[in-house]
XYZ file of C-alpha atoms in Angstrom:
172
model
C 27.129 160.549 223.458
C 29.736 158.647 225.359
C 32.761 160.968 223.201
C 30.449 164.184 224.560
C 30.940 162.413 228.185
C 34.364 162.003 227.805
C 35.590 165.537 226.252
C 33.213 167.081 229.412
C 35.062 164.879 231.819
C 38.397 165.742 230.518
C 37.337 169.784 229.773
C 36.976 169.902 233.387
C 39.527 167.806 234.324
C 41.656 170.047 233.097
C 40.120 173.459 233.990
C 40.059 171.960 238.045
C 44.209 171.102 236.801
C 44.099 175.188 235.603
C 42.487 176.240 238.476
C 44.314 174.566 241.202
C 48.246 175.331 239.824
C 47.293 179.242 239.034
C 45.296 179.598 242.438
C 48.782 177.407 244.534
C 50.985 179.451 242.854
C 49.402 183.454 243.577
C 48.995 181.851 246.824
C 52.559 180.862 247.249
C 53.793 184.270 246.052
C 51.907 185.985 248.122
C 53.274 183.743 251.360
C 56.585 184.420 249.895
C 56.024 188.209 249.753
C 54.463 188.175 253.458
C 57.415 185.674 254.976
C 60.322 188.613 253.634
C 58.081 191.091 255.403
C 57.533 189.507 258.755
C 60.960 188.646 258.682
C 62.433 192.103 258.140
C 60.398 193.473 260.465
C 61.252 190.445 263.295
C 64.779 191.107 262.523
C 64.396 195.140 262.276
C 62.314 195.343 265.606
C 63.677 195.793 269.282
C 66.610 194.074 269.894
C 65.155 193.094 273.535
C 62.064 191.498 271.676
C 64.103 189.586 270.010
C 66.148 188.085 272.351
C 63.424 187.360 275.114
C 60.887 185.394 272.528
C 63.327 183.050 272.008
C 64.065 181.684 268.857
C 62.741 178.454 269.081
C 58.970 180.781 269.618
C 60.027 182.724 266.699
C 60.605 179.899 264.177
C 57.447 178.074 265.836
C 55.618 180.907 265.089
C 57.095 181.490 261.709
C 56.346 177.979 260.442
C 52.722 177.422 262.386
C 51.380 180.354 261.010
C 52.616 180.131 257.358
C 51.365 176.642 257.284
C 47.742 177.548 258.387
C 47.928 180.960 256.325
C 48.904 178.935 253.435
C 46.330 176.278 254.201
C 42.983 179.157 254.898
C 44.486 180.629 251.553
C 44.594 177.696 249.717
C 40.819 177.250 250.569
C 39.411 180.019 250.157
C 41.426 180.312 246.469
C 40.375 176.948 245.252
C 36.782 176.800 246.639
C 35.200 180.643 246.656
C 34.291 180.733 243.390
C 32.604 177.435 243.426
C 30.711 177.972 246.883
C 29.821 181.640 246.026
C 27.986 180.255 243.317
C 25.846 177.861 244.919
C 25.141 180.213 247.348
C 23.899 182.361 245.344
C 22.507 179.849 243.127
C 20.270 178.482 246.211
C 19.409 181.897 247.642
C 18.049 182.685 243.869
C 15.685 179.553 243.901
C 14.644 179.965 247.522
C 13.652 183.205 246.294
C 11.849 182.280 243.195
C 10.411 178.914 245.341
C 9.315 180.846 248.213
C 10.343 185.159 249.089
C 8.658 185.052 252.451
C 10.635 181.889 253.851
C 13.530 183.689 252.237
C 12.994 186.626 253.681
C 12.424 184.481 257.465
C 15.400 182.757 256.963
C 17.734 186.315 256.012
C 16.025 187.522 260.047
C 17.252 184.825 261.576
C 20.448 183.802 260.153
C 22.436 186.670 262.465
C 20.876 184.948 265.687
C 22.359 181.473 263.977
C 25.811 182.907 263.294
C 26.357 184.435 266.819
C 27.321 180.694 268.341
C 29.382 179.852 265.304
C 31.458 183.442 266.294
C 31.778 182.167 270.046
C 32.738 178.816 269.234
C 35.449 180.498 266.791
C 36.742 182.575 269.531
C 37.191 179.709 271.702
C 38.510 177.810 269.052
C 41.624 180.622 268.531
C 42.140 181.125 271.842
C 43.311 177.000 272.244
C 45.023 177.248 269.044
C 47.168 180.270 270.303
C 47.766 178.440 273.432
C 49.231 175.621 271.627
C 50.672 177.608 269.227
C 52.710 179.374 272.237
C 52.914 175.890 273.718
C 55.039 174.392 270.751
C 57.218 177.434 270.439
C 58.586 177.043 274.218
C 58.797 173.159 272.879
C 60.669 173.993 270.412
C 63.198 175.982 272.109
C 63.285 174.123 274.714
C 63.777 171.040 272.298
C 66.814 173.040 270.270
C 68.485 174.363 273.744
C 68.280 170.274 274.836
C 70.143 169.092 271.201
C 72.821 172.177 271.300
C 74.118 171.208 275.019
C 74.267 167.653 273.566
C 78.354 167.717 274.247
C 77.341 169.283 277.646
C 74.706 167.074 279.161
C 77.077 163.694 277.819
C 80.145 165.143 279.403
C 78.731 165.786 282.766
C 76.343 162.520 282.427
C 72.967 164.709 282.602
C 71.084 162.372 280.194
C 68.434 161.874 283.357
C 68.039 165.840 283.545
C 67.777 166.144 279.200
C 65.254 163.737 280.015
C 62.950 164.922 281.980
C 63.232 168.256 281.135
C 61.912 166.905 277.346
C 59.048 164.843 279.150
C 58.083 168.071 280.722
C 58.018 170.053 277.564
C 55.903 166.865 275.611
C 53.521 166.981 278.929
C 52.388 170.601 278.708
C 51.489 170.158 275.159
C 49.369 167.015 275.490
């Protein structure tokens, strides 16, 4: 018994291994694929576009929402299967169990998912807020470090300063 313990531990030790490199690496391939097309179509849009977003935005942008695509893919790759089937798993013995709570429970769940939607919206309306909020940081922050020469020659320091503070305020 304890060898039967062991080779199921390690079987699925090493399917979860399986699982989790083939899932990260379609997932990374697919970034890859989507990062040359929003690229080439930044850099093949309207000039004026271009220049008034700033690039600081642009990169903030670039790198913010790769990182959280990246992260929602990752998720939904490595855990779908897995919840899918307890869902479904559940739903089938609340169905065998009991088909009339079931059925209650199917009613009501749209009237329990509408505050979950509202809370979502609110939730992506902050996060695009900050999202614009670190890409004026950010080229605010790389305009500050390129006029380094500048702001030492003419003794601006207290200027670089506060400009920065500024910038760190409006995202706190």
């Amino acid at each position: 018994m304890p060898f039967a313990i062991i080779l199921a531990a390690s079987i699925k030790a090493i399917s979860l291994y399986a699982q989790t490199l083939t899932s990260n690496t379609a997932v990374q391939r697919g970034l890859i694929d989507i990062q040359d097309r929003l690229f080439a179509r930044v850099i093949g849009g309207d000039y004026a576009h271009l220049q008034g977003e700033g690039s600081g935005a642009l990169v903030a942008r670039f790198l913010n929402d790769m990182n959280v695509l990246r992260e929602g893919a990752l998720r939904v790759a490595n855990n779908l299967a897995r919840s899918l089937l307890t869902v479904l798993a559940c739903a089938g013995v609340l169905i065998w169990l009991d088909w009339t709570l079931a059925l209650m429970l199917l009613a009501i769940y749209p009237i329990a998912i509408l505050p979950v939607v509202k809370l979502t919206n609110r939730i992506r309306k902050s996060s695009d807020q900050a999202l614009s909020q670190t890409g004026s940081l950010t080229a605010s922050l790389s305009e500050l470090f390129r006029a380094g020469r500048t702001v030492k020659a003419y003794g601006l320091e207290g200027r670089a300063n506060a400009a920065a503070h500024d910038g760190f305020a409006t995202r706190a």
